[in-house]
mmCIF file of N, CA and C in Angstrom:
data_model
loop_
_atom_site.group_PDB
_atom_site.id
_atom_site.type_symbol
_atom_site.label_atom_id
_atom_site.label_comp_id
_atom_site.label_asym_id
_atom_site.label_seq_id
_atom_site.Cartn_x
_atom_site.Cartn_y
_atom_site.Cartn_z
ATOM 1 N N UNK A 1 0.820 -1.197 0.019
ATOM 2 C CA UNK A 1 -0.015 -0.023 0.018
ATOM 3 C C UNK A 1 0.919 1.265 -0.018
ATOM 4 N N UNK A 2 0.526 2.249 -0.741
ATOM 5 C CA UNK A 2 1.279 3.462 -0.906
ATOM 6 C C UNK A 2 1.083 4.388 0.270
ATOM 7 N N UNK A 3 2.079 4.971 0.789
ATOM 8 C CA UNK A 3 1.976 5.895 1.916
ATOM 9 C C UNK A 3 1.260 7.138 1.469
ATOM 10 N N UNK A 4 0.538 7.822 2.430
ATOM 11 C CA UNK A 4 -0.209 9.016 2.100
ATOM 12 C C UNK A 4 0.746 10.123 1.608
ATOM 13 N N UNK A 5 1.917 10.275 2.187
ATOM 14 C CA UNK A 5 2.847 11.305 1.735
ATOM 15 C C UNK A 5 3.271 11.003 0.294
ATOM 16 N N UNK A 6 3.606 9.800 -0.028
ATOM 17 C CA UNK A 6 4.011 9.504 -1.413
ATOM 18 C C UNK A 6 2.928 9.734 -2.419
ATOM 19 N N UNK A 7 1.689 9.375 -2.037
ATOM 20 C CA UNK A 7 0.564 9.553 -2.902
ATOM 21 C C UNK A 7 0.316 11.100 -3.142
ATOM 22 N N UNK A 8 0.348 11.851 -2.036
ATOM 23 C CA UNK A 8 0.155 13.294 -2.183
ATOM 24 C C UNK A 8 1.247 13.911 -3.043
ATOM 25 N N UNK A 9 2.469 13.454 -2.876
ATOM 26 C CA UNK A 9 3.567 14.042 -3.708
ATOM 27 C C UNK A 9 3.325 13.670 -5.174
ATOM 28 N N UNK A 10 2.966 12.438 -5.426
ATOM 29 C CA UNK A 10 2.694 11.967 -6.814
ATOM 30 C C UNK A 10 1.553 12.748 -7.448
ATOM 31 N N UNK A 11 0.459 12.891 -6.697
ATOM 32 C CA UNK A 11 -0.694 13.575 -7.253
ATOM 33 C C UNK A 11 -0.368 15.058 -7.454
ATOM 34 N N UNK A 12 0.359 15.639 -6.481
ATOM 35 C CA UNK A 12 0.809 17.035 -6.620
ATOM 36 C C UNK A 12 1.590 17.255 -7.820
ATOM 37 N N UNK A 13 2.598 16.416 -8.069
ATOM 38 C CA UNK A 13 3.459 16.575 -9.251
ATOM 39 C C UNK A 13 2.661 16.360 -10.566
ATOM 40 N N UNK A 14 1.779 15.367 -10.549
ATOM 41 C CA UNK A 14 0.988 15.152 -11.755
ATOM 42 C C UNK A 14 0.054 16.329 -11.966
ATOM 43 N N UNK A 15 -0.411 16.976 -10.924
ATOM 44 C CA UNK A 15 -1.233 18.153 -11.070
ATOM 45 C C UNK A 15 -0.539 19.340 -11.658
ATOM 46 N N UNK A 16 0.722 19.320 -11.674
ATOM 47 C CA UNK A 16 1.532 20.408 -12.329
ATOM 48 C C UNK A 16 1.570 20.243 -13.862
ATOM 49 N N UNK A 17 1.316 19.051 -14.333
ATOM 50 C CA UNK A 17 1.451 18.791 -15.767
ATOM 51 C C UNK A 17 0.649 19.748 -16.629
ATOM 52 N N UNK A 18 -0.651 19.907 -16.341
ATOM 53 C CA UNK A 18 -1.473 20.877 -17.165
ATOM 54 C C UNK A 18 -0.901 22.335 -17.078
ATOM 55 N N UNK A 19 -0.440 22.790 -15.921
ATOM 56 C CA UNK A 19 0.117 24.080 -15.848
ATOM 57 C C UNK A 19 1.333 24.223 -16.706
ATOM 58 N N UNK A 20 2.267 23.274 -16.610
ATOM 59 C CA UNK A 20 3.506 23.303 -17.370
ATOM 60 C C UNK A 20 3.299 23.123 -18.846
ATOM 61 N N UNK A 21 2.389 22.214 -19.147
ATOM 62 C CA UNK A 21 2.044 22.008 -20.596
ATOM 63 C C UNK A 21 1.488 23.255 -21.185
ATOM 64 N N UNK A 22 0.629 23.929 -20.554
ATOM 65 C CA UNK A 22 0.049 25.160 -21.063
ATOM 66 C C UNK A 22 1.152 26.214 -21.313
ATOM 67 N N UNK A 23 2.079 26.352 -20.400
ATOM 68 C CA UNK A 23 3.147 27.307 -20.604
ATOM 69 C C UNK A 23 3.989 26.950 -21.756
ATOM 70 N N UNK A 24 4.317 25.667 -21.918
ATOM 71 C CA UNK A 24 5.099 25.208 -23.059
ATOM 72 C C UNK A 24 4.359 25.527 -24.337
ATOM 73 N N UNK A 25 3.060 25.216 -24.387
ATOM 74 C CA UNK A 25 2.270 25.484 -25.606
ATOM 75 C C UNK A 25 2.164 27.014 -25.862
ATOM 76 N N UNK A 26 2.158 27.804 -24.890
ATOM 77 C CA UNK A 26 2.046 29.244 -25.103
ATOM 78 C C UNK A 26 3.275 29.713 -25.914
ATOM 79 N N UNK A 27 4.376 29.119 -25.666
ATOM 80 C CA UNK A 27 5.610 29.509 -26.369
ATOM 81 C C UNK A 27 5.790 28.819 -27.715
ATOM 82 N N UNK A 28 5.104 27.741 -27.927
ATOM 83 C CA UNK A 28 5.261 26.938 -29.143
ATOM 84 C C UNK A 28 4.130 27.185 -30.166
ATOM 85 N N UNK A 29 3.033 27.697 -29.698
ATOM 86 C CA UNK A 29 1.866 27.952 -30.592
ATOM 87 C C UNK A 29 1.788 29.439 -30.871
ATOM 88 N N UNK A 30 1.669 29.787 -32.134
ATOM 89 C CA UNK A 30 1.508 31.207 -32.449
ATOM 90 C C UNK A 30 0.087 31.604 -32.554
ATOM 91 N N UNK A 31 -0.831 30.582 -32.683
ATOM 92 C CA UNK A 31 -2.271 30.920 -32.799
ATOM 93 C C UNK A 31 -2.928 30.381 -31.575
ATOM 94 N N UNK A 32 -4.177 30.802 -31.347
ATOM 95 C CA UNK A 32 -5.032 30.315 -30.290
ATOM 96 C C UNK A 32 -4.477 30.531 -28.850
ATOM 97 N N UNK A 33 -3.702 31.578 -28.703
ATOM 98 C CA UNK A 33 -3.085 31.904 -27.374
ATOM 99 C C UNK A 33 -4.192 32.205 -26.400
ATOM 100 N N UNK A 34 -5.209 32.976 -26.772
ATOM 101 C CA UNK A 34 -6.271 33.325 -25.867
ATOM 102 C C UNK A 34 -7.119 32.100 -25.471
ATOM 103 N N UNK A 35 -7.326 31.246 -26.434
ATOM 104 C CA UNK A 35 -8.044 29.941 -26.122
ATOM 105 C C UNK A 35 -7.281 29.135 -25.130
ATOM 106 N N UNK A 36 -5.958 29.027 -25.301
ATOM 107 C CA UNK A 36 -5.092 28.263 -24.376
ATOM 108 C C UNK A 36 -5.085 28.889 -22.992
ATOM 109 N N UNK A 37 -5.003 30.237 -22.951
ATOM 110 C CA UNK A 37 -5.088 30.927 -21.638
ATOM 111 C C UNK A 37 -6.374 30.677 -20.957
ATOM 112 N N UNK A 38 -7.464 30.640 -21.729
ATOM 113 C CA UNK A 38 -8.775 30.350 -21.194
ATOM 114 C C UNK A 38 -8.764 29.009 -20.495
ATOM 115 N N UNK A 39 -8.261 27.984 -21.115
ATOM 116 C CA UNK A 39 -8.245 26.664 -20.499
ATOM 117 C C UNK A 39 -7.258 26.599 -19.299
ATOM 118 N N UNK A 40 -6.144 27.360 -19.437
ATOM 119 C CA UNK A 40 -5.181 27.468 -18.369
ATOM 120 C C UNK A 40 -5.842 28.018 -17.083
ATOM 121 N N UNK A 41 -6.698 29.040 -17.286
ATOM 122 C CA UNK A 41 -7.332 29.674 -16.101
ATOM 123 C C UNK A 41 -8.510 28.856 -15.561
ATOM 124 N N UNK A 42 -9.162 28.035 -16.423
ATOM 125 C CA UNK A 42 -10.171 27.120 -15.947
ATOM 126 C C UNK A 42 -9.492 26.104 -15.052
ATOM 127 N N UNK A 43 -8.351 25.599 -15.470
ATOM 128 C CA UNK A 43 -7.616 24.663 -14.662
ATOM 129 C C UNK A 43 -7.134 25.298 -13.384
ATOM 130 N N UNK A 44 -6.624 26.520 -13.479
ATOM 131 C CA UNK A 44 -6.181 27.255 -12.315
ATOM 132 C C UNK A 44 -7.310 27.404 -11.300
ATOM 133 N N UNK A 45 -8.501 27.755 -11.788
ATOM 134 C CA UNK A 45 -9.694 27.959 -10.910
ATOM 135 C C UNK A 45 -10.045 26.599 -10.243
ATOM 136 N N UNK A 46 -10.025 25.530 -10.998
ATOM 137 C CA UNK A 46 -10.362 24.254 -10.414
ATOM 138 C C UNK A 46 -9.447 23.815 -9.333
ATOM 139 N N UNK A 47 -8.166 23.952 -9.595
ATOM 140 C CA UNK A 47 -7.197 23.583 -8.571
ATOM 141 C C UNK A 47 -7.264 24.490 -7.323
ATOM 142 N N UNK A 48 -7.427 25.746 -7.501
ATOM 143 C CA UNK A 48 -7.590 26.686 -6.414
ATOM 144 C C UNK A 48 -8.797 26.324 -5.566
ATOM 145 N N UNK A 49 -9.953 26.046 -6.188
ATOM 146 C CA UNK A 49 -11.165 25.667 -5.492
ATOM 147 C C UNK A 49 -10.968 24.336 -4.702
ATOM 148 N N UNK A 50 -10.272 23.366 -5.354
ATOM 149 C CA UNK A 50 -9.970 22.098 -4.721
ATOM 150 C C UNK A 50 -9.140 22.336 -3.429
ATOM 151 N N UNK A 51 -8.081 23.109 -3.584
ATOM 152 C CA UNK A 51 -7.220 23.443 -2.462
ATOM 153 C C UNK A 51 -7.924 24.159 -1.345
ATOM 154 N N UNK A 52 -8.873 25.016 -1.672
ATOM 155 C CA UNK A 52 -9.651 25.767 -0.678
ATOM 156 C C UNK A 52 -10.547 24.855 0.098
ATOM 157 N N UNK A 53 -10.957 23.722 -0.571
ATOM 158 C CA UNK A 53 -11.897 22.826 0.079
ATOM 159 C C UNK A 53 -11.314 22.087 1.250
ATOM 160 N N UNK A 54 -10.001 22.046 1.374
ATOM 161 C CA UNK A 54 -9.385 21.346 2.429
ATOM 162 C C UNK A 54 -9.672 21.984 3.818
ATOM 163 N N UNK A 55 -10.024 23.231 3.829
ATOM 164 C CA UNK A 55 -10.255 23.940 5.104
ATOM 165 C C UNK A 55 -11.576 23.546 5.737
ATOM 166 N N UNK A 56 -12.541 23.055 4.955
ATOM 167 C CA UNK A 56 -13.865 22.688 5.530
ATOM 168 C C UNK A 56 -13.717 21.563 6.517
ATOM 169 N N UNK A 57 -13.185 20.400 6.148
ATOM 170 C CA UNK A 57 -13.091 19.319 7.087
ATOM 171 C C UNK A 57 -12.167 19.686 8.291
ATOM 172 N N UNK A 58 -11.181 20.448 7.974
ATOM 173 C CA UNK A 58 -10.313 20.935 9.125
ATOM 174 C C UNK A 58 -11.105 21.771 10.119
ATOM 175 N N UNK A 59 -11.948 22.687 9.609
ATOM 176 C CA UNK A 59 -12.726 23.525 10.466
ATOM 177 C C UNK A 59 -13.691 22.721 11.308
ATOM 178 N N UNK A 60 -14.225 21.663 10.769
ATOM 179 C CA UNK A 60 -15.150 20.804 11.502
ATOM 180 C C UNK A 60 -14.442 20.056 12.637
ATOM 181 N N UNK A 61 -13.184 19.742 12.441
ATOM 182 C CA UNK A 61 -12.388 19.088 13.471
ATOM 183 C C UNK A 61 -11.920 20.012 14.575
ATOM 184 N N UNK A 62 -11.865 21.325 14.264
ATOM 185 C CA UNK A 62 -11.356 22.284 15.249
ATOM 186 C C UNK A 62 -12.323 22.479 16.380
ATOM 187 N N UNK A 63 -13.602 22.209 16.138
ATOM 188 C CA UNK A 63 -14.643 22.332 17.158
ATOM 189 C C UNK A 63 -14.637 23.705 17.786
ATOM 190 N N UNK A 64 -14.374 23.823 19.085
ATOM 191 C CA UNK A 64 -14.448 25.142 19.747
ATOM 192 C C UNK A 64 -13.080 25.754 19.953
ATOM 193 N N UNK A 65 -12.027 25.168 19.442
ATOM 194 C CA UNK A 65 -10.712 25.743 19.584
ATOM 195 C C UNK A 65 -10.569 26.967 18.705
ATOM 196 N N UNK A 66 -9.756 27.901 19.061
ATOM 197 C CA UNK A 66 -9.526 29.132 18.322
ATOM 198 C C UNK A 66 -8.092 29.353 18.024
ATOM 199 N N UNK A 67 -7.255 28.350 18.106
ATOM 200 C CA UNK A 67 -5.891 28.540 17.816
ATOM 201 C C UNK A 67 -5.473 27.662 16.652
ATOM 202 N N UNK A 68 -4.784 28.131 15.666
ATOM 203 C CA UNK A 68 -4.442 29.552 15.401
ATOM 204 C C UNK A 68 -5.629 30.296 14.723
ATOM 205 N N UNK A 69 -6.564 29.587 14.090
ATOM 206 C CA UNK A 69 -7.726 30.181 13.560
ATOM 207 C C UNK A 69 -8.974 29.526 14.066
ATOM 208 N N UNK A 70 -10.032 30.266 14.242
ATOM 209 C CA UNK A 70 -11.274 29.674 14.706
ATOM 210 C C UNK A 70 -11.907 28.856 13.588
ATOM 211 N N UNK A 71 -12.810 27.925 13.864
ATOM 212 C CA UNK A 71 -13.497 27.215 12.847
ATOM 213 C C UNK A 71 -14.231 28.114 11.833
ATOM 214 N N UNK A 72 -14.784 29.262 12.365
ATOM 215 C CA UNK A 72 -15.503 30.200 11.528
ATOM 216 C C UNK A 72 -14.536 30.860 10.569
ATOM 217 N N UNK A 73 -13.417 31.283 11.041
ATOM 218 C CA UNK A 73 -12.372 31.941 10.152
ATOM 219 C C UNK A 73 -11.857 30.955 9.121
ATOM 220 N N UNK A 74 -11.668 29.746 9.534
ATOM 221 C CA UNK A 74 -11.181 28.718 8.631
ATOM 222 C C UNK A 74 -12.193 28.458 7.528
ATOM 223 N N UNK A 75 -13.476 28.356 7.844
ATOM 224 C CA UNK A 75 -14.507 28.212 6.787
ATOM 225 C C UNK A 75 -14.601 29.439 5.936
ATOM 226 N N UNK A 76 -14.477 30.606 6.519
ATOM 227 C CA UNK A 76 -14.532 31.850 5.693
ATOM 228 C C UNK A 76 -13.399 31.935 4.708
ATOM 229 N N UNK A 77 -12.188 31.531 5.188
ATOM 230 C CA UNK A 77 -11.066 31.479 4.274
ATOM 231 C C UNK A 77 -11.306 30.521 3.151
ATOM 232 N N UNK A 78 -11.912 29.385 3.440
ATOM 233 C CA UNK A 78 -12.203 28.386 2.415
ATOM 234 C C UNK A 78 -13.123 29.040 1.367
ATOM 235 N N UNK A 79 -14.129 29.732 1.837
ATOM 236 C CA UNK A 79 -15.058 30.405 0.924
ATOM 237 C C UNK A 79 -14.408 31.529 0.113
ATOM 238 N N UNK A 80 -13.546 32.267 0.801
ATOM 239 C CA UNK A 80 -12.803 33.364 0.090
ATOM 240 C C UNK A 80 -12.019 32.812 -1.080
ATOM 241 N N UNK A 81 -11.273 31.801 -0.883
ATOM 242 C CA UNK A 81 -10.450 31.228 -1.937
ATOM 243 C C UNK A 81 -11.365 30.539 -2.992
ATOM 244 N N UNK A 82 -12.426 29.827 -2.545
ATOM 245 C CA UNK A 82 -13.314 29.215 -3.519
ATOM 246 C C UNK A 82 -14.048 30.307 -4.428
ATOM 247 N N UNK A 83 -14.526 31.326 -3.783
ATOM 248 C CA UNK A 83 -15.166 32.419 -4.563
ATOM 249 C C UNK A 83 -14.141 33.109 -5.483
ATOM 250 N N UNK A 84 -12.937 33.273 -5.032
ATOM 251 C CA UNK A 84 -11.912 33.871 -5.875
ATOM 252 C C UNK A 84 -11.687 33.021 -7.164
ATOM 253 N N UNK A 85 -11.708 31.690 -6.967
ATOM 254 C CA UNK A 85 -11.532 30.809 -8.070
ATOM 255 C C UNK A 85 -12.636 31.089 -9.145
ATOM 256 N N UNK A 86 -13.869 31.133 -8.651
ATOM 257 C CA UNK A 86 -15.004 31.345 -9.563
ATOM 258 C C UNK A 86 -15.045 32.738 -10.156
ATOM 259 N N UNK A 87 -14.808 33.710 -9.342
ATOM 260 C CA UNK A 87 -14.814 35.095 -9.849
ATOM 261 C C UNK A 87 -13.736 35.291 -10.832
ATOM 262 N N UNK A 88 -12.578 34.677 -10.641
ATOM 263 C CA UNK A 88 -11.487 34.826 -11.574
ATOM 264 C C UNK A 88 -11.885 34.417 -12.985
ATOM 265 N N UNK A 89 -12.749 33.443 -13.078
ATOM 266 C CA UNK A 89 -13.171 33.008 -14.475
ATOM 267 C C UNK A 89 -13.983 34.077 -15.165
ATOM 268 N N UNK A 90 -14.548 35.043 -14.464
ATOM 269 C CA UNK A 90 -15.331 36.077 -15.029
ATOM 270 C C UNK A 90 -14.485 37.290 -15.428
ATOM 271 N N UNK A 91 -13.239 37.356 -15.002
ATOM 272 C CA UNK A 91 -12.364 38.480 -15.280
ATOM 273 C C UNK A 91 -11.735 38.408 -16.633
ATOM 274 N N UNK A 92 -11.182 39.547 -17.045
ATOM 275 C CA UNK A 92 -10.354 39.546 -18.287
ATOM 276 C C UNK A 92 -9.106 38.760 -17.968
ATOM 277 N N UNK A 93 -8.338 38.375 -18.984
ATOM 278 C CA UNK A 93 -7.115 37.599 -18.814
ATOM 279 C C UNK A 93 -6.135 38.395 -17.958
ATOM 280 N N UNK A 94 -6.105 39.711 -18.077
ATOM 281 C CA UNK A 94 -5.177 40.540 -17.223
ATOM 282 C C UNK A 94 -5.615 40.388 -15.729
ATOM 283 N N UNK A 95 -6.929 40.454 -15.537
ATOM 284 C CA UNK A 95 -7.388 40.284 -14.092
ATOM 285 C C UNK A 95 -7.095 38.909 -13.586
ATOM 286 N N UNK A 96 -7.198 37.903 -14.485
ATOM 287 C CA UNK A 96 -6.945 36.500 -14.043
ATOM 288 C C UNK A 96 -5.497 36.390 -13.643
ATOM 289 N N UNK A 97 -4.608 36.930 -14.341
ATOM 290 C CA UNK A 97 -3.189 36.870 -14.012
ATOM 291 C C UNK A 97 -2.972 37.351 -12.597
ATOM 292 N N UNK A 98 -3.523 38.543 -12.234
ATOM 293 C CA UNK A 98 -3.340 39.071 -10.935
ATOM 294 C C UNK A 98 -4.040 38.258 -9.871
ATOM 295 N N UNK A 99 -5.290 37.932 -10.132
ATOM 296 C CA UNK A 99 -6.084 37.192 -9.106
ATOM 297 C C UNK A 99 -5.510 35.818 -8.789
ATOM 298 N N UNK A 100 -5.230 35.060 -9.815
ATOM 299 C CA UNK A 100 -4.742 33.716 -9.523
ATOM 300 C C UNK A 100 -3.312 33.677 -8.935
ATOM 301 N N UNK A 101 -2.503 34.592 -9.358
ATOM 302 C CA UNK A 101 -1.167 34.664 -8.747
ATOM 303 C C UNK A 101 -1.263 35.021 -7.234
ATOM 304 N N UNK A 102 -2.084 36.041 -6.940
ATOM 305 C CA UNK A 102 -2.260 36.437 -5.531
ATOM 306 C C UNK A 102 -2.998 35.352 -4.724
ATOM 307 N N UNK A 103 -3.963 34.741 -5.293
ATOM 308 C CA UNK A 103 -4.750 33.709 -4.565
ATOM 309 C C UNK A 103 -3.873 32.519 -4.246
ATOM 310 N N UNK A 104 -3.086 32.037 -5.162
ATOM 311 C CA UNK A 104 -2.184 30.862 -4.876
ATOM 312 C C UNK A 104 -1.143 31.282 -3.809
ATOM 313 N N UNK A 105 -0.610 32.451 -3.896
ATOM 314 C CA UNK A 105 0.284 32.934 -2.909
ATOM 315 C C UNK A 105 -0.395 33.006 -1.526
ATOM 316 N N UNK A 106 -1.576 33.616 -1.547
ATOM 317 C CA UNK A 106 -2.389 33.726 -0.274
ATOM 318 C C UNK A 106 -2.702 32.399 0.341
ATOM 319 N N UNK A 107 -3.090 31.442 -0.468
ATOM 320 C CA UNK A 107 -3.411 30.127 0.065
ATOM 321 C C UNK A 107 -2.168 29.502 0.712
ATOM 322 N N UNK A 108 -1.022 29.673 0.121
ATOM 323 C CA UNK A 108 0.173 29.109 0.780
ATOM 324 C C UNK A 108 0.494 29.834 2.081
ATOM 325 N N UNK A 109 0.356 31.163 2.083
ATOM 326 C CA UNK A 109 0.607 31.933 3.312
ATOM 327 C C UNK A 109 -0.312 31.467 4.406
ATOM 328 N N UNK A 110 -1.577 31.248 4.177
ATOM 329 C CA UNK A 110 -2.487 30.738 5.179
ATOM 330 C C UNK A 110 -1.997 29.386 5.708
ATOM 331 N N UNK A 111 -1.616 28.557 4.816
ATOM 332 C CA UNK A 111 -1.163 27.206 5.194
ATOM 333 C C UNK A 111 0.109 27.315 6.056
ATOM 334 N N UNK A 112 1.075 28.082 5.632
ATOM 335 C CA UNK A 112 2.348 28.152 6.245
ATOM 336 C C UNK A 112 2.327 28.967 7.552
ATOM 337 N N UNK A 113 1.486 29.969 7.629
ATOM 338 C CA UNK A 113 1.503 30.860 8.781
ATOM 339 C C UNK A 113 0.439 30.428 9.827
ATOM 340 N N UNK A 114 -0.788 30.262 9.423
ATOM 341 C CA UNK A 114 -1.811 30.024 10.431
ATOM 342 C C UNK A 114 -2.222 28.540 10.548
ATOM 343 N N UNK A 115 -1.990 27.790 9.501
ATOM 344 C CA UNK A 115 -2.396 26.369 9.606
ATOM 345 C C UNK A 115 -1.227 25.394 9.814
ATOM 346 N N UNK A 116 -0.056 25.947 10.007
ATOM 347 C CA UNK A 116 1.212 25.145 10.161
ATOM 348 C C UNK A 116 1.048 23.996 11.161
ATOM 349 N N UNK A 117 0.353 24.291 12.278
ATOM 350 C CA UNK A 117 0.260 23.323 13.333
ATOM 351 C C UNK A 117 -0.553 22.090 12.890
ATOM 352 N N UNK A 118 -1.315 22.198 11.864
ATOM 353 C CA UNK A 118 -2.209 21.119 11.469
ATOM 354 C C UNK A 118 -1.665 20.243 10.349
ATOM 355 N N UNK A 119 -0.584 20.702 9.708
ATOM 356 C CA UNK A 119 -0.007 19.971 8.565
ATOM 357 C C UNK A 119 1.292 19.309 8.982
ATOM 358 N N UNK A 120 1.544 18.114 8.407
ATOM 359 C CA UNK A 120 2.853 17.567 8.623
ATOM 360 C C UNK A 120 3.908 18.342 7.840
ATOM 361 N N UNK A 121 5.182 18.316 8.331
ATOM 362 C CA UNK A 121 6.164 19.135 7.698
ATOM 363 C C UNK A 121 6.389 18.811 6.209
ATOM 364 N N UNK A 122 6.274 17.510 5.904
ATOM 365 C CA UNK A 122 6.413 17.211 4.414
ATOM 366 C C UNK A 122 5.353 17.895 3.569
ATOM 367 N N UNK A 123 4.180 18.047 4.095
ATOM 368 C CA UNK A 123 3.117 18.673 3.324
ATOM 369 C C UNK A 123 3.444 20.108 3.011
ATOM 370 N N UNK A 124 3.970 20.819 4.018
ATOM 371 C CA UNK A 124 4.324 22.262 3.767
ATOM 372 C C UNK A 124 5.453 22.363 2.791
ATOM 373 N N UNK A 125 6.437 21.444 2.834
ATOM 374 C CA UNK A 125 7.482 21.483 1.803
ATOM 375 C C UNK A 125 6.926 21.176 0.460
ATOM 376 N N UNK A 126 5.989 20.255 0.374
ATOM 377 C CA UNK A 126 5.357 19.913 -0.917
ATOM 378 C C UNK A 126 4.589 21.124 -1.433
ATOM 379 N N UNK A 127 3.806 21.733 -0.564
ATOM 380 C CA UNK A 127 3.051 22.894 -0.927
ATOM 381 C C UNK A 127 3.897 24.068 -1.419
ATOM 382 N N UNK A 128 5.045 24.309 -0.722
ATOM 383 C CA UNK A 128 5.977 25.342 -1.127
ATOM 384 C C UNK A 128 6.452 25.092 -2.595
ATOM 385 N N UNK A 129 6.849 23.839 -2.821
ATOM 386 C CA UNK A 129 7.351 23.527 -4.205
ATOM 387 C C UNK A 129 6.264 23.670 -5.266
ATOM 388 N N UNK A 130 5.125 23.075 -5.005
ATOM 389 C CA UNK A 130 3.991 23.147 -5.935
ATOM 390 C C UNK A 130 3.507 24.584 -6.133
ATOM 391 N N UNK A 131 3.375 25.334 -5.072
ATOM 392 C CA UNK A 131 2.916 26.714 -5.179
ATOM 393 C C UNK A 131 3.915 27.552 -5.968
ATOM 394 N N UNK A 132 5.196 27.308 -5.741
ATOM 395 C CA UNK A 132 6.219 28.067 -6.444
ATOM 396 C C UNK A 132 6.106 27.811 -7.969
ATOM 397 N N UNK A 133 5.935 26.598 -8.362
ATOM 398 C CA UNK A 133 5.803 26.323 -9.802
ATOM 399 C C UNK A 133 4.537 26.929 -10.349
ATOM 400 N N UNK A 134 3.414 26.811 -9.642
ATOM 401 C CA UNK A 134 2.141 27.369 -10.114
ATOM 402 C C UNK A 134 2.240 28.880 -10.241
ATOM 403 N N UNK A 135 2.799 29.539 -9.237
ATOM 404 C CA UNK A 135 2.936 30.971 -9.283
ATOM 405 C C UNK A 135 3.833 31.420 -10.461
ATOM 406 N N UNK A 136 4.903 30.727 -10.660
ATOM 407 C CA UNK A 136 5.755 31.073 -11.806
ATOM 408 C C UNK A 136 4.969 30.854 -13.133
ATOM 409 N N UNK A 137 4.233 29.800 -13.198
ATOM 410 C CA UNK A 137 3.393 29.573 -14.403
ATOM 411 C C UNK A 137 2.361 30.715 -14.583
ATOM 412 N N UNK A 138 1.783 31.150 -13.509
ATOM 413 C CA UNK A 138 0.802 32.296 -13.613
ATOM 414 C C UNK A 138 1.522 33.571 -14.128
ATOM 415 N N UNK A 139 2.728 33.818 -13.569
ATOM 416 C CA UNK A 139 3.504 35.032 -14.014
ATOM 417 C C UNK A 139 3.920 34.939 -15.473
ATOM 418 N N UNK A 140 4.410 33.763 -15.855
ATOM 419 C CA UNK A 140 4.819 33.554 -17.232
ATOM 420 C C UNK A 140 3.609 33.700 -18.200
ATOM 421 N N UNK A 141 2.466 33.157 -17.817
ATOM 422 C CA UNK A 141 1.246 33.331 -18.637
ATOM 423 C C UNK A 141 0.924 34.823 -18.770
ATOM 424 N N UNK A 142 1.090 35.560 -17.726
ATOM 425 C CA UNK A 142 0.859 36.994 -17.777
ATOM 426 C C UNK A 142 1.854 37.732 -18.652
ATOM 427 N N UNK A 143 3.115 37.293 -18.628
ATOM 428 C CA UNK A 143 4.104 37.874 -19.530
ATOM 429 C C UNK A 143 3.816 37.614 -20.924
ATOM 430 N N UNK A 144 3.390 36.384 -21.215
ATOM 431 C CA UNK A 144 3.013 36.013 -22.626
ATOM 432 C C UNK A 144 1.812 36.878 -23.025
ATOM 433 N N UNK A 145 0.868 37.006 -22.150
ATOM 434 C CA UNK A 145 -0.321 37.795 -22.490
ATOM 435 C C UNK A 145 -0.002 39.254 -22.821
ATOM 436 N N UNK A 146 0.930 39.832 -22.107
ATOM 437 C CA UNK A 146 1.286 41.243 -22.292
ATOM 438 C C UNK A 146 2.396 41.459 -23.208
ATOM 439 N N UNK A 147 2.956 40.423 -23.834
ATOM 440 C CA UNK A 147 4.045 40.689 -24.742
ATOM 441 C C UNK A 147 3.592 40.775 -26.180
#
C-alpha cells in the first residue's frame, strides 16, 4: 500500500502537468493563445477551489478551539479562496493573471502561517514547491499575455 505522503507528492506533481504543458504550448503555438489561456485559467480555478476545500473538514475538526484560527475563520477562508476561483473566471485575462497569482500565494501563506500546526512538515515542503511552480506559471502566462 502506498503511503499518504508519497501519494500526495505523486498527485501534486501530476497536477503540475497541465500548468507546465500550457506554458510550453504558449511558447510553441503562435495561434489560439487566448483559447489556451482560457483553459489554463479554468484549470487554475479548479485547482484553487480544490485546495480551498481542504479547510472545511479541518474547520469541523477544530470544534471550539480558536488557535491559530477559529472554525468560523477557517471556513470563511475556504469560501474566500473558492469564490476567488470562480470570480477569476469572469475576469479579463489581465485580471486573471493578478487574481490567480495572488490567490495561490495567499493560500500558501495561510497554510504556512496560520495552519502550520495542522499539517505535517512534508506537506508544507510539498506545498511550497507546488505553489512556487504554479505561481511562476501564472506570472509567465501573464508575461506572454502582455508581450
